[in-house]
Structure formats: C-alpha cells, structure tokens
PDB file of C-alpha atoms in Angstrom:
ATOM      1  CA  UNK A  18      -1.301  17.461 -15.869  1.00 39.00           C
ATOM      2  CA  UNK A  19      -4.030  19.008 -13.769  1.00 41.00           C
ATOM      3  CA  UNK A  20      -6.079  21.651 -15.541  1.00 39.00           C
ATOM      4  CA  UNK A  21      -4.563  25.053 -14.824  1.00 39.00           C
ATOM      5  CA  UNK A  22      -6.535  27.761 -13.066  1.00 39.00           C
ATOM      6  CA  UNK A  23      -5.504  30.249 -15.743  1.00 39.00           C
ATOM      7  CA  UNK A  24      -5.516  27.743 -18.608  1.00 39.00           C
ATOM      8  CA  UNK A  25      -4.072  29.251 -21.750  1.00 36.00           C
ATOM      9  CA  UNK A  26      -4.762  32.684 -20.351  1.00 36.00           C
ATOM     10  CA  UNK A  27      -4.378  35.621 -22.654  1.00 37.00           C
ATOM     11  CA  UNK A  28      -1.419  37.808 -21.957  1.00 41.00           C
ATOM     12  CA  UNK A  29       0.789  35.058 -20.547  1.00 39.00           C
ATOM     13  CA  UNK A  30       4.329  35.887 -21.707  1.00 42.00           C
ATOM     14  CA  UNK A  31       5.400  33.073 -24.033  1.00 37.00           C
ATOM     15  CA  UNK A  32       8.781  32.857 -22.320  1.00 49.00           C
ATOM     16  CA  UNK A  33       7.122  31.774 -19.075  1.00 46.00           C
ATOM     17  CA  UNK A  34       6.868  28.052 -19.768  1.00 63.00           C
ATOM     18  CA  UNK A  35       7.156  26.873 -16.137  1.00 80.00           C
ATOM     19  CA  UNK A  36       3.987  26.676 -14.092  1.00 86.00           C
ATOM     20  CA  UNK A  37       3.333  27.542 -10.453  1.00 89.00           C
ATOM     21  CA  UNK A  38       1.604  24.997  -8.226  1.00 91.00           C
ATOM     22  CA  UNK A  39       0.066  26.355  -5.035  1.00 90.00           C
ATOM     23  CA  UNK A  40      -0.129  23.544  -2.480  1.00 93.00           C
ATOM     24  CA  UNK A  41      -2.559  24.105   0.355  1.00 91.00           C
ATOM     25  CA  UNK A  42      -5.142  22.197   2.354  1.00 91.00           C
ATOM     26  CA  UNK A  43      -5.944  20.837   5.769  1.00 91.00           C
ATOM     27  CA  UNK A  44      -3.280  20.234   8.413  1.00 88.00           C
ATOM     28  CA  UNK A  45      -2.391  16.553   8.286  1.00 89.00           C
ATOM     29  CA  UNK A  46      -3.756  16.017   4.774  1.00 91.00           C
ATOM     30  CA  UNK A  47      -0.302  15.551   3.218  1.00 92.00           C
ATOM     31  CA  UNK A  48       1.084  18.938   2.210  1.00 92.00           C
ATOM     32  CA  UNK A  49       4.651  17.977   3.171  1.00 92.00           C
ATOM     33  CA  UNK A  50       4.435  14.709   1.232  1.00 94.00           C
ATOM     34  CA  UNK A  51       3.119  16.537  -1.814  1.00 94.00           C
ATOM     35  CA  UNK A  52       5.880  19.140  -1.556  1.00 94.00           C
ATOM     36  CA  UNK A  53       8.607  16.490  -1.376  1.00 93.00           C
ATOM     37  CA  UNK A  54       7.180  14.702  -4.393  1.00 93.00           C
ATOM     38  CA  UNK A  55       7.003  17.936  -6.403  1.00 94.00           C
ATOM     39  CA  UNK A  56      10.617  18.608  -5.489  1.00 93.00           C
ATOM     40  CA  UNK A  57      11.552  15.143  -6.791  1.00 90.00           C
ATOM     41  CA  UNK A  58       9.668  16.001  -9.978  1.00 90.00           C
ATOM     42  CA  UNK A  59      11.938  19.000 -10.504  1.00 91.00           C
ATOM     43  CA  UNK A  60       9.900  21.794  -8.971  1.00 94.00           C
ATOM     44  CA  UNK A  61      11.539  24.602  -7.017  1.00 94.00           C
ATOM     45  CA  UNK A  62       9.668  24.319  -3.709  1.00 94.00           C
ATOM     46  CA  UNK A  63       9.083  27.071  -1.155  1.00 92.00           C
ATOM     47  CA  UNK A  64       7.376  26.054   2.088  1.00 88.00           C
ATOM     48  CA  UNK A  65       5.131  28.265   4.236  1.00 81.00           C
ATOM     49  CA  UNK A  66       5.421  31.298   1.995  1.00 79.00           C
ATOM     50  CA  UNK A  67       3.312  34.372   2.782  1.00 78.00           C
ATOM     51  CA  UNK A  68       1.176  34.623  -0.386  1.00 75.00           C
ATOM     52  CA  UNK A  69       1.935  38.331  -0.700  1.00 75.00           C
ATOM     53  CA  UNK A  70       5.499  37.322  -1.618  1.00 82.00           C
ATOM     54  CA  UNK A  71       4.458  34.977  -4.421  1.00 82.00           C
ATOM     55  CA  UNK A  72       5.246  37.404  -7.222  1.00 84.00           C
ATOM     56  CA  UNK A  73       8.670  38.106  -5.699  1.00 87.00           C
ATOM     57  CA  UNK A  74       9.483  34.383  -5.602  1.00 88.00           C
ATOM     58  CA  UNK A  75       8.497  33.974  -9.255  1.00 88.00           C
ATOM     59  CA  UNK A  76      10.658  36.928 -10.228  1.00 89.00           C
ATOM     60  CA  UNK A  77      13.674  35.607  -8.305  1.00 91.00           C
ATOM     61  CA  UNK A  78      13.306  32.131  -9.809  1.00 91.00           C
ATOM     62  CA  UNK A  79      12.981  33.654 -13.286  1.00 89.00           C
ATOM     63  CA  UNK A  80      16.251  35.505 -12.744  1.00 91.00           C
ATOM     64  CA  UNK A  81      18.216  32.694 -11.096  1.00 92.00           C
ATOM     65  CA  UNK A  82      16.875  29.514 -12.716  1.00 91.00           C
ATOM     66  CA  UNK A  83      15.064  30.649 -15.823  1.00 89.00           C
ATOM     67  CA  UNK A  84      11.440  31.008 -16.785  1.00 87.00           C
ATOM     68  CA  UNK A  85      11.006  27.321 -17.586  1.00 88.00           C
ATOM     69  CA  UNK A  86      11.707  26.283 -13.974  1.00 92.00           C
ATOM     70  CA  UNK A  87       8.426  25.063 -12.427  1.00 92.00           C
ATOM     71  CA  UNK A  88       7.660  26.341  -8.936  1.00 93.00           C
ATOM     72  CA  UNK A  89       5.647  24.876  -6.067  1.00 93.00           C
ATOM     73  CA  UNK A  90       4.619  27.019  -3.114  1.00 91.00           C
ATOM     74  CA  UNK A  91       3.194  25.513   0.077  1.00 91.00           C
ATOM     75  CA  UNK A  92       0.716  27.748   1.878  1.00 85.00           C
ATOM     76  CA  UNK A  93      -0.994  26.709   5.098  1.00 78.00           C
ATOM     77  CA  UNK A  94      -3.365  28.178   7.616  1.00 69.00           C
ATOM     78  CA  UNK A  95      -0.506  29.863   9.470  1.00 63.00           C
ATOM     79  CA  UNK A  96      -0.544  32.446   6.669  1.00 59.00           C
ATOM     80  CA  UNK A  97      -3.800  33.755   8.186  1.00 55.00           C
ATOM     81  CA  UNK A  98      -5.066  36.926   6.566  1.00 52.00           C
ATOM     82  CA  UNK A  99      -2.533  36.516   3.772  1.00 54.00           C
ATOM     83  CA  UNK A 100      -4.996  34.116   2.114  1.00 59.00           C
ATOM     84  CA  UNK A 101      -6.895  37.129   0.805  1.00 62.00           C
ATOM     85  CA  UNK A 102      -3.708  38.250  -0.935  1.00 63.00           C
ATOM     86  CA  UNK A 103      -3.279  34.777  -2.440  1.00 67.00           C
ATOM     87  CA  UNK A 104      -6.786  34.733  -3.852  1.00 63.00           C
ATOM     88  CA  UNK A 105      -6.360  38.224  -5.262  1.00 63.00           C
ATOM     89  CA  UNK A 106      -3.066  37.293  -6.947  1.00 63.00           C
ATOM     90  CA  UNK A 107      -4.585  34.184  -8.514  1.00 65.00           C
ATOM     91  CA  UNK A 108      -7.712  36.005  -9.667  1.00 59.00           C
ATOM     92  CA  UNK A 109      -5.623  38.683 -11.363  1.00 56.00           C
ATOM     93  CA  UNK A 110      -3.096  36.214 -12.872  1.00 61.00           C
ATOM     94  CA  UNK A 111      -0.524  38.397 -11.131  1.00 58.00           C
ATOM     95  CA  UNK A 112       2.271  35.795 -11.063  1.00 68.00           C
ATOM     96  CA  UNK A 113       2.624  35.825 -14.846  1.00 73.00           C
ATOM     97  CA  UNK A 114       2.568  32.026 -15.153  1.00 80.00           C
ATOM     98  CA  UNK A 115       0.027  29.278 -15.529  1.00 81.00           C
ATOM     99  CA  UNK A 116      -1.074  28.540 -11.981  1.00 84.00           C
ATOM    100  CA  UNK A 117      -2.618  25.415 -10.491  1.00 86.00           C
ATOM    101  CA  UNK A 118      -4.174  25.448  -7.037  1.00 88.00           C
ATOM    102  CA  UNK A 119      -3.880  22.029  -5.365  1.00 92.00           C
ATOM    103  CA  UNK A 120      -5.979  21.442  -2.248  1.00 92.00           C
ATOM    104  CA  UNK A 121      -5.356  18.417  -0.028  1.00 94.00           C
ATOM    105  CA  UNK A 122      -8.192  17.294   2.201  1.00 92.00           C
ATOM    106  CA  UNK A 123      -9.238  14.411   4.445  1.00 91.00           C
ATOM    107  CA  UNK A 124     -12.075  13.610   6.804  1.00 90.00           C
ATOM    108  CA  UNK A 125     -11.982  15.021  10.324  1.00 90.00           C
ATOM    109  CA  UNK A 126     -11.531  11.636  11.986  1.00 90.00           C
ATOM    110  CA  UNK A 127      -8.541  10.818   9.764  1.00 91.00           C
ATOM    111  CA  UNK A 128      -6.962  14.214  10.399  1.00 90.00           C
ATOM    112  CA  UNK A 129      -7.437  13.822  14.140  1.00 88.00           C
ATOM    113  CA  UNK A 130      -5.747  10.407  14.092  1.00 89.00           C
ATOM    114  CA  UNK A 131      -2.826  11.741  12.081  1.00 88.00           C
ATOM    115  CA  UNK A 132      -2.321  14.748  14.343  1.00 83.00           C
ATOM    116  CA  UNK A 133      -2.532  12.596  17.467  1.00 81.00           C
ATOM    117  CA  UNK A 134      -0.022  10.140  15.987  1.00 83.00           C
ATOM    118  CA  UNK A 135       2.328  13.046  15.263  1.00 72.00           C
ATOM    119  CA  UNK A 136       1.733  14.357  18.803  1.00 72.00           C
ATOM    120  CA  UNK A 137       1.433  17.905  17.544  1.00 73.00           C
ATOM    121  CA  UNK A 138      -1.279  20.444  18.356  1.00 75.00           C
ATOM    122  CA  UNK A 139      -3.282  22.030  15.584  1.00 76.00           C
ATOM    123  CA  UNK A 140      -2.077  25.578  14.747  1.00 73.00           C
ATOM    124  CA  UNK A 141      -5.607  26.939  15.352  1.00 74.00           C
ATOM    125  CA  UNK A 142      -6.362  24.789  18.364  1.00 73.00           C
ATOM    126  CA  UNK A 143      -5.325  27.410  20.953  1.00 71.00           C
ATOM    127  CA  UNK A 144      -6.603  26.225  24.352  1.00 71.00           C
ATOM    128  CA  UNK A 145      -9.438  24.207  22.839  1.00 73.00           C
ATOM    129  CA  UNK A 146      -9.663  20.719  21.417  1.00 83.00           C
ATOM    130  CA  UNK A 147      -7.955  19.454  18.286  1.00 81.00           C
ATOM    131  CA  UNK A 148     -11.286  19.127  16.513  1.00 86.00           C
ATOM    132  CA  UNK A 149     -12.004  22.793  17.248  1.00 85.00           C
ATOM    133  CA  UNK A 150      -8.821  23.773  15.438  1.00 85.00           C
ATOM    134  CA  UNK A 151      -9.801  21.641  12.453  1.00 88.00           C
ATOM    135  CA  UNK A 152     -13.220  23.258  12.230  1.00 88.00           C
ATOM    136  CA  UNK A 153     -11.664  26.738  12.312  1.00 86.00           C
ATOM    137  CA  UNK A 154      -9.253  25.684   9.592  1.00 88.00           C
ATOM    138  CA  UNK A 155     -12.044  24.361   7.345  1.00 89.00           C
ATOM    139  CA  UNK A 156     -13.824  27.663   7.648  1.00 88.00           C
ATOM    140  CA  UNK A 157     -10.687  29.643   6.851  1.00 84.00           C
ATOM    141  CA  UNK A 158      -9.897  27.508   3.800  1.00 87.00           C
ATOM    142  CA  UNK A 159     -13.428  27.108   2.448  1.00 87.00           C
ATOM    143  CA  UNK A 160     -13.040  29.633  -0.379  1.00 84.00           C
ATOM    144  CA  UNK A 161      -9.681  28.229  -1.466  1.00 82.00           C
ATOM    145  CA  UNK A 162     -11.090  24.715  -1.577  1.00 86.00           C
ATOM    146  CA  UNK A 163     -14.049  25.914  -3.627  1.00 85.00           C
ATOM    147  CA  UNK A 164     -11.715  27.544  -6.162  1.00 83.00           C
ATOM    148  CA  UNK A 165      -9.110  24.769  -6.305  1.00 85.00           C
ATOM    149  CA  UNK A 166      -8.157  23.302  -9.680  1.00 84.00           C
ATOM    150  CA  UNK A 167      -7.447  19.930  -8.119  1.00 89.00           C
ATOM    151  CA  UNK A 168      -8.728  18.531  -4.812  1.00 89.00           C
ATOM    152  CA  UNK A 169      -7.195  15.291  -3.552  1.00 92.00           C
ATOM    153  CA  UNK A 170      -8.902  13.507  -0.681  1.00 89.00           C
ATOM    154  CA  UNK A 171      -6.106  11.662   1.136  1.00 91.00           C
ATOM    155  CA  UNK A 172      -8.346   9.943   3.694  1.00 89.00           C
ATOM    156  CA  UNK A 173      -7.759   6.499   2.198  1.00 85.00           C
ATOM    157  CA  UNK A 174      -4.321   7.131   0.700  1.00 86.00           C
ATOM    158  CA  UNK A 175      -0.991   6.074   2.159  1.00 89.00           C
ATOM    159  CA  UNK A 176       2.201   8.028   1.469  1.00 89.00           C
ATOM    160  CA  UNK A 177       3.060   6.030  -1.660  1.00 85.00           C
ATOM    161  CA  UNK A 178      -0.427   6.372  -3.090  1.00 84.00           C
ATOM    162  CA  UNK A 179      -0.394  10.121  -2.532  1.00 91.00           C
ATOM    163  CA  UNK A 180       2.981  10.513  -4.241  1.00 89.00           C
ATOM    164  CA  UNK A 181       1.606   8.498  -7.162  1.00 84.00           C
ATOM    165  CA  UNK A 182      -1.348  10.887  -7.442  1.00 87.00           C
ATOM    166  CA  UNK A 183       0.975  13.898  -7.409  1.00 90.00           C
ATOM    167  CA  UNK A 184       3.237  12.306 -10.036  1.00 87.00           C
ATOM    168  CA  UNK A 185       0.230  11.477 -12.232  1.00 83.00           C
ATOM    169  CA  UNK A 186      -1.023  15.064 -12.012  1.00 86.00           C
ATOM    170  CA  UNK A 187       2.219  17.026 -12.263  1.00 87.00           C
ATOM    171  CA  UNK A 188       4.881  14.701 -13.593  1.00 83.00           C
ATOM    172  CA  UNK A 189       6.200  14.285 -17.116  1.00 79.00           C
ATOM    173  CA  UNK A 190       7.681  11.159 -18.742  1.00 73.00           C
ATOM    174  CA  UNK A 191      11.151  12.541 -17.990  1.00 73.00           C
ATOM    175  CA  UNK A 192      10.470  13.228 -14.314  1.00 72.00           C
ATOM    176  CA  UNK A 193       8.517  10.076 -13.492  1.00 69.00           C
ATOM    177  CA  UNK A 194      10.772   7.416 -14.981  1.00 78.00           C
ATOM    178  CA  UNK A 195      13.444   5.736 -12.887  1.00 83.00           C
ATOM    179  CA  UNK A 196      16.816   7.469 -12.733  1.00 86.00           C
ATOM    180  CA  UNK A 197      19.721   5.064 -12.299  1.00 92.00           C
ATOM    181  CA  UNK A 198      23.326   5.851 -11.393  1.00 91.00           C
ATOM    182  CA  UNK A 199      25.942   3.193 -12.026  1.00 94.00           C
ATOM    183  CA  UNK A 200      28.910   3.866  -9.727  1.00 93.00           C
ATOM    184  CA  UNK A 201      32.273   2.185 -10.066  1.00 96.00           C
ATOM    185  CA  UNK A 202      34.495   2.058  -6.983  1.00 95.00           C
ATOM    186  CA  UNK A 203      37.503   0.371  -5.408  1.00 96.00           C
ATOM    187  CA  UNK A 204      36.900  -1.828  -2.374  1.00 96.00           C
ATOM    188  CA  UNK A 205      40.143  -0.635  -0.854  1.00 95.00           C
ATOM    189  CA  UNK A 206      38.635   2.866  -0.655  1.00 94.00           C
ATOM    190  CA  UNK A 207      35.349   1.683   0.876  1.00 93.00           C
ATOM    191  CA  UNK A 208      31.874   0.885  -0.396  1.00 93.00           C
ATOM    192  CA  UNK A 209      29.747   3.912  -1.435  1.00 90.00           C
ATOM    193  CA  UNK A 210      27.445   4.697   1.472  1.00 83.00           C
ATOM    194  CA  UNK A 211      24.517   5.612  -0.798  1.00 82.00           C
ATOM    195  CA  UNK A 212      24.519   2.380  -2.807  1.00 89.00           C
ATOM    196  CA  UNK A 213      21.230   0.514  -3.160  1.00 92.00           C
ATOM    197  CA  UNK A 214      22.987  -2.473  -4.736  1.00 95.00           C
ATOM    198  CA  UNK A 215      26.631  -3.569  -4.609  1.00 96.00           C
ATOM    199  CA  UNK A 216      28.247  -5.947  -7.115  1.00 97.00           C
ATOM    200  CA  UNK A 217      31.754  -7.372  -6.687  1.00 97.00           C
ATOM    201  CA  UNK A 218      33.786  -7.763  -9.903  1.00 98.00           C
ATOM    202  CA  UNK A 219      36.806  -9.344  -8.227  1.00 97.00           C
ATOM    203  CA  UNK A 220      35.701 -12.731  -9.572  1.00 97.00           C
ATOM    204  CA  UNK A 221      37.131 -11.627 -12.937  1.00 97.00           C
ATOM    205  CA  UNK A 222      40.837 -11.572 -13.890  1.00 97.00           C
ATOM    206  CA  UNK A 223      42.427  -8.196 -13.195  1.00 96.00           C
ATOM    207  CA  UNK A 224      43.640  -6.266 -16.285  1.00 96.00           C
ATOM    208  CA  UNK A 225      46.217  -4.656 -13.996  1.00 94.00           C
ATOM    209  CA  UNK A 226      48.372  -7.750 -14.486  1.00 95.00           C
ATOM    210  CA  UNK A 227      48.322  -7.377 -18.279  1.00 95.00           C
ATOM    211  CA  UNK A 228      51.213  -4.982 -19.068  1.00 95.00           C
ATOM    212  CA  UNK A 229      49.600  -3.307 -22.088  1.00 95.00           C
ATOM    213  CA  UNK A 230      46.369  -2.712 -20.154  1.00 95.00           C
ATOM    214  CA  UNK A 231      47.764  -1.625 -16.795  1.00 94.00           C
ATOM    215  CA  UNK A 232      47.997   2.058 -17.652  1.00 94.00           C
ATOM    216  CA  UNK A 233      44.535   2.185 -19.240  1.00 96.00           C
ATOM    217  CA  UNK A 234      41.133   2.291 -17.545  1.00 96.00           C
ATOM    218  CA  UNK A 235      37.876   0.442 -17.927  1.00 96.00           C
ATOM    219  CA  UNK A 236      36.634   3.209 -20.193  1.00 96.00           C
ATOM    220  CA  UNK A 237      39.022   2.193 -22.943  1.00 96.00           C
ATOM    221  CA  UNK A 238      37.780  -0.257 -25.557  1.00 97.00           C
ATOM    222  CA  UNK A 239      40.738  -2.596 -25.019  1.00 97.00           C
ATOM    223  CA  UNK A 240      40.137  -2.971 -21.296  1.00 97.00           C
ATOM    224  CA  UNK A 241      36.355  -3.224 -21.705  1.00 97.00           C
ATOM    225  CA  UNK A 242      36.741  -5.965 -24.325  1.00 97.00           C
ATOM    226  CA  UNK A 243      39.213  -7.827 -22.131  1.00 97.00           C
ATOM    227  CA  UNK A 244      36.899  -7.701 -19.102  1.00 97.00           C
ATOM    228  CA  UNK A 245      33.724  -8.620 -20.963  1.00 97.00           C
ATOM    229  CA  UNK A 246      35.403 -11.513 -22.780  1.00 96.00           C
ATOM    230  CA  UNK A 247      36.252 -13.236 -19.519  1.00 96.00           C
ATOM    231  CA  UNK A 248      34.290 -16.334 -18.595  1.00 96.00           C
ATOM    232  CA  UNK A 249      31.074 -15.429 -16.814  1.00 96.00           C
ATOM    233  CA  UNK A 250      31.332 -11.666 -17.437  1.00 97.00           C
ATOM    234  CA  UNK A 251      28.596 -11.219 -20.026  1.00 96.00           C
ATOM    235  CA  UNK A 252      26.388 -13.790 -18.330  1.00 97.00           C
ATOM    236  CA  UNK A 253      26.690 -11.824 -15.081  1.00 97.00           C
ATOM    237  CA  UNK A 254      25.808  -8.499 -16.726  1.00 97.00           C
ATOM    238  CA  UNK A 255      22.805  -9.911 -18.560  1.00 96.00           C
ATOM    239  CA  UNK A 256      21.375 -11.552 -15.451  1.00 97.00           C
ATOM    240  CA  UNK A 257      22.169  -8.585 -13.224  1.00 97.00           C
ATOM    241  CA  UNK A 258      20.434  -6.134 -15.553  1.00 97.00           C
ATOM    242  CA  UNK A 259      17.379  -8.424 -15.612  1.00 96.00           C
ATOM    243  CA  UNK A 260      17.420  -8.417 -11.805  1.00 96.00           C
ATOM    244  CA  UNK A 261      17.703  -4.629 -11.648  1.00 96.00           C
ATOM    245  CA  UNK A 262      14.856  -4.235 -14.152  1.00 94.00           C
ATOM    246  CA  UNK A 263      12.607  -6.331 -11.933  1.00 93.00           C
ATOM    247  CA  UNK A 264      13.511  -4.300  -8.864  1.00 94.00           C
ATOM    248  CA  UNK A 265      13.045  -1.076 -10.827  1.00 92.00           C
ATOM    249  CA  UNK A 266       9.386  -1.895 -11.411  1.00 89.00           C
ATOM    250  CA  UNK A 267       8.922  -2.315  -7.669  1.00 90.00           C
ATOM    251  CA  UNK A 268      10.731   0.947  -6.977  1.00 86.00           C
ATOM    252  CA  UNK A 269       8.364   2.824  -9.275  1.00 82.00           C
ATOM    253  CA  UNK A 270       5.323   1.169  -7.712  1.00 79.00           C
ATOM    254  CA  UNK A 271       6.525   2.357  -4.305  1.00 75.00           C
ATOM    255  CA  UNK A 272       7.222   5.887  -5.537  1.00 68.00           C
ATOM    256  CA  UNK A 273      11.022   5.545  -5.445  1.00 77.00           C
ATOM    257  CA  UNK A 274      12.550   6.932  -8.632  1.00 76.00           C
ATOM    258  CA  UNK A 275      16.268   6.843  -7.894  1.00 82.00           C
ATOM    259  CA  UNK A 276      18.456   3.758  -7.923  1.00 90.00           C
ATOM    260  CA  UNK A 277      22.170   3.655  -7.139  1.00 91.00           C
ATOM    261  CA  UNK A 278      24.055   0.588  -8.398  1.00 95.00           C
ATOM    262  CA  UNK A 279      27.631   0.289  -7.142  1.00 95.00           C
ATOM    263  CA  UNK A 280      30.091  -1.950  -9.004  1.00 97.00           C
ATOM    264  CA  UNK A 281      33.401  -2.613  -7.285  1.00 97.00           C
ATOM    265  CA  UNK A 282      36.798  -4.113  -7.926  1.00 97.00           C
ATOM    266  CA  UNK A 283      40.070  -3.785  -6.044  1.00 96.00           C
ATOM    267  CA  UNK A 284      41.111  -0.276  -7.065  1.00 96.00           C
ATOM    268  CA  UNK A 285      38.140   1.037  -9.045  1.00 96.00           C
ATOM    269  CA  UNK A 286      40.121   1.445 -12.252  1.00 96.00           C
ATOM    270  CA  UNK A 287      39.558  -1.468 -14.630  1.00 97.00           C
ATOM    271  CA  UNK A 288      36.918  -4.148 -13.991  1.00 97.00           C
ATOM    272  CA  UNK A 289      34.425  -2.066 -12.057  1.00 97.00           C
ATOM    273  CA  UNK A 290      34.566   0.771 -14.573  1.00 97.00           C
ATOM    274  CA  UNK A 291      34.101  -1.500 -17.589  1.00 97.00           C
ATOM    275  CA  UNK A 292      31.237  -3.409 -15.989  1.00 98.00           C
ATOM    276  CA  UNK A 293      29.498  -0.258 -14.708  1.00 97.00           C
ATOM    277  CA  UNK A 294      29.617   1.176 -18.216  1.00 97.00           C
ATOM    278  CA  UNK A 295      28.162  -2.025 -19.679  1.00 97.00           C
ATOM    279  CA  UNK A 296      25.379  -2.165 -17.082  1.00 97.00           C
ATOM    280  CA  UNK A 297      24.574   1.481 -17.817  1.00 96.00           C
ATOM    281  CA  UNK A 298      24.546   0.826 -21.572  1.00 97.00           C
ATOM    282  CA  UNK A 299      22.116  -2.072 -21.298  1.00 96.00           C
ATOM    283  CA  UNK A 300      19.797  -0.209 -18.929  1.00 94.00           C
ATOM    284  CA  UNK A 301      19.719   2.795 -21.275  1.00 94.00           C
ATOM    285  CA  UNK A 302      18.716   0.469 -24.097  1.00 94.00           C
ATOM    286  CA  UNK A 303      15.914  -0.795 -21.834  1.00 91.00           C
ATOM    287  CA  UNK A 304      14.610   2.781 -21.537  1.00 88.00           C
ATOM    288  CA  UNK A 305      15.994   3.910 -18.173  1.00 89.00           C
ATOM    289  CA  UNK A 306      17.579   7.283 -17.503  1.00 89.00           C
ATOM    290  CA  UNK A 307      21.093   6.184 -16.556  1.00 92.00           C
ATOM    291  CA  UNK A 308      24.217   8.084 -15.587  1.00 91.00           C
ATOM    292  CA  UNK A 309      27.648   6.806 -14.582  1.00 92.00           C
ATOM    293  CA  UNK A 310      30.019   7.961 -11.886  1.00 92.00           C
ATOM    294  CA  UNK A 311      33.496   6.530 -11.555  1.00 93.00           C
ATOM    295  CA  UNK A 312      34.270   7.463  -7.977  1.00 91.00           C
ATOM    296  CA  UNK A 313      37.848   6.240  -7.636  1.00 93.00           C
ATOM    297  CA  UNK A 314      39.111   6.617 -11.171  1.00 90.00           C
ATOM    298  CA  UNK A 315      42.415   8.484 -11.085  1.00 84.00           C
ATOM    299  CA  UNK A 316      43.202   7.786  -7.426  1.00 84.00           C
ATOM    300  CA  UNK A 317      45.988   5.344  -8.282  1.00 73.00           C
TER     301      UNK A 317
END
C-alpha cells in the first residue's frame, strides 16, 4: 500500500478504517484507467468531484456503506480553483480518514499522442494548440504533484501495466486474487451470455432417467456421487481444473480478475449442477475465490 499522506495521524477516529485515494494528474495520463482499477479493487469511486465536496462524500459513504468502505475520488483540471480547497482539506486532515494523493503523469509527447489518438481537445487548450493546454495544466497541478504521496509516470506503461501498478499499490490479497464463478445452466434455456468458458456435460448419463434421482438435484450427495462415478467424469474435472488454472495465471497477468465458467446439461438440474460444484470445490482448494450460481435450478 502506498504511504499515506496522513500516515497514522493523531486524532483519526479508530472506526474510520477505510482510506481515501485522491486520483489526479495530467489529462491523458490514465486517470480513468486508475479509477476503473480501484473500483475493481472494491473502492467506491466518484469521478470529477469538486474537492470542496470531499468531506460530504466521505460522510455519505460512512452513513450508507460504513466507515470501512474505501473511497477513490478523481479530480482533474476542470475543477479549476477548487484545487485550493482540495489542498486545504488534505493539509488539515479534514476528511477524517487516511488519505493518499495519487498523481499520474507522462511526458508531453506521450500525452499529445494519446490526446490526438482520442481526437479530443485538451480542457485548457481554448483556441490555442494542444501543447499549450498541457503546459497550462502542468502549471495548475504543480503543487499537487509536489505534494503527492505516489507519482506514477505512465509514459512507458500500457493499460495492463498501469492496472498492475495500481493493484500493487492499493490492492489487498483478497482484492487482487482471481474471483471465479461456476455457473450451471440448461442448454434448452440458452448459454449464459457472460460465460468465459462453456463446458457441456451431456456426455454423461442423465440422472433424470434414474427414478430415485429424478426429483433430486445435483446438489444432493446421491446425484453428485452418481454423476462423478460415471466413466470419464472425474478425469474431465481434473483436466478441466488444470486448464482453468493455467488460464487463470494469464488472466491475472493481463489484469483480468474475474472468470465465469459455465457448465451445462440439458435442463440445468443434475449433471451441470454436480459438476459445477465439483469444479468450484477443486478451485477453492487451489486457492481461488470461487462462488457458484445455479441459473436454471428450479425451472423444471
């Protein structure tokens, strides 16, 4: 975690365990990317907030989400004179929480290329050139940059590398590990549109045709045992989990921390449910944060 501007400041109410990250910096340096990554890390994100309202946002989040909810506020040059209010609030520890000021920067030539690629004028450009707007912005933000707790130069960073830097600085083991959802479904109701991977369990005998199992679901021990004892069932799960583990490493390298694994059978009641539960169990044992969702259970 980046060193906080206020550190272990005296007078910080002990119940305020969530920090505030102020995200600012040059236009085109990656504020939006940083904000999205902080949101994925569990922060409550407010974009383009007038700094004079910072204390109000903290109070509202305290009341609605609790004092442990971390907050990220994106402030850019459009806030104009409000920057003085921001600096005053930070200097006085007025928000009542540990506060980290993150400043994103890049060289002028990189910022110009990014703005031209986005085909957007600089907010301070007015009738002049893009570079003129950048120079005005550097002047306006000079004091904030000088007082920043963490400055990240994004000149040589791509989107994935920047998200990695944000995760390294502000993430926790719980927020940076891969989160997996194992979804069971019935093919006759359609494949889940948000699935990253789809596995078809219709190669296994259907418990529906076993009278004593028909009324049960794949969550029952009897049905799960029946499904997993079929030829090829355990071999499939073991190999599939190994495959998913390999892909998971790539996901994390690319900054993707959510994986949706859909497991289907005809109706989404027996085979898919049992196999989704087994896949989830093995991935939990491997250290992944795994949840299950049985989309079509109960539709028959």
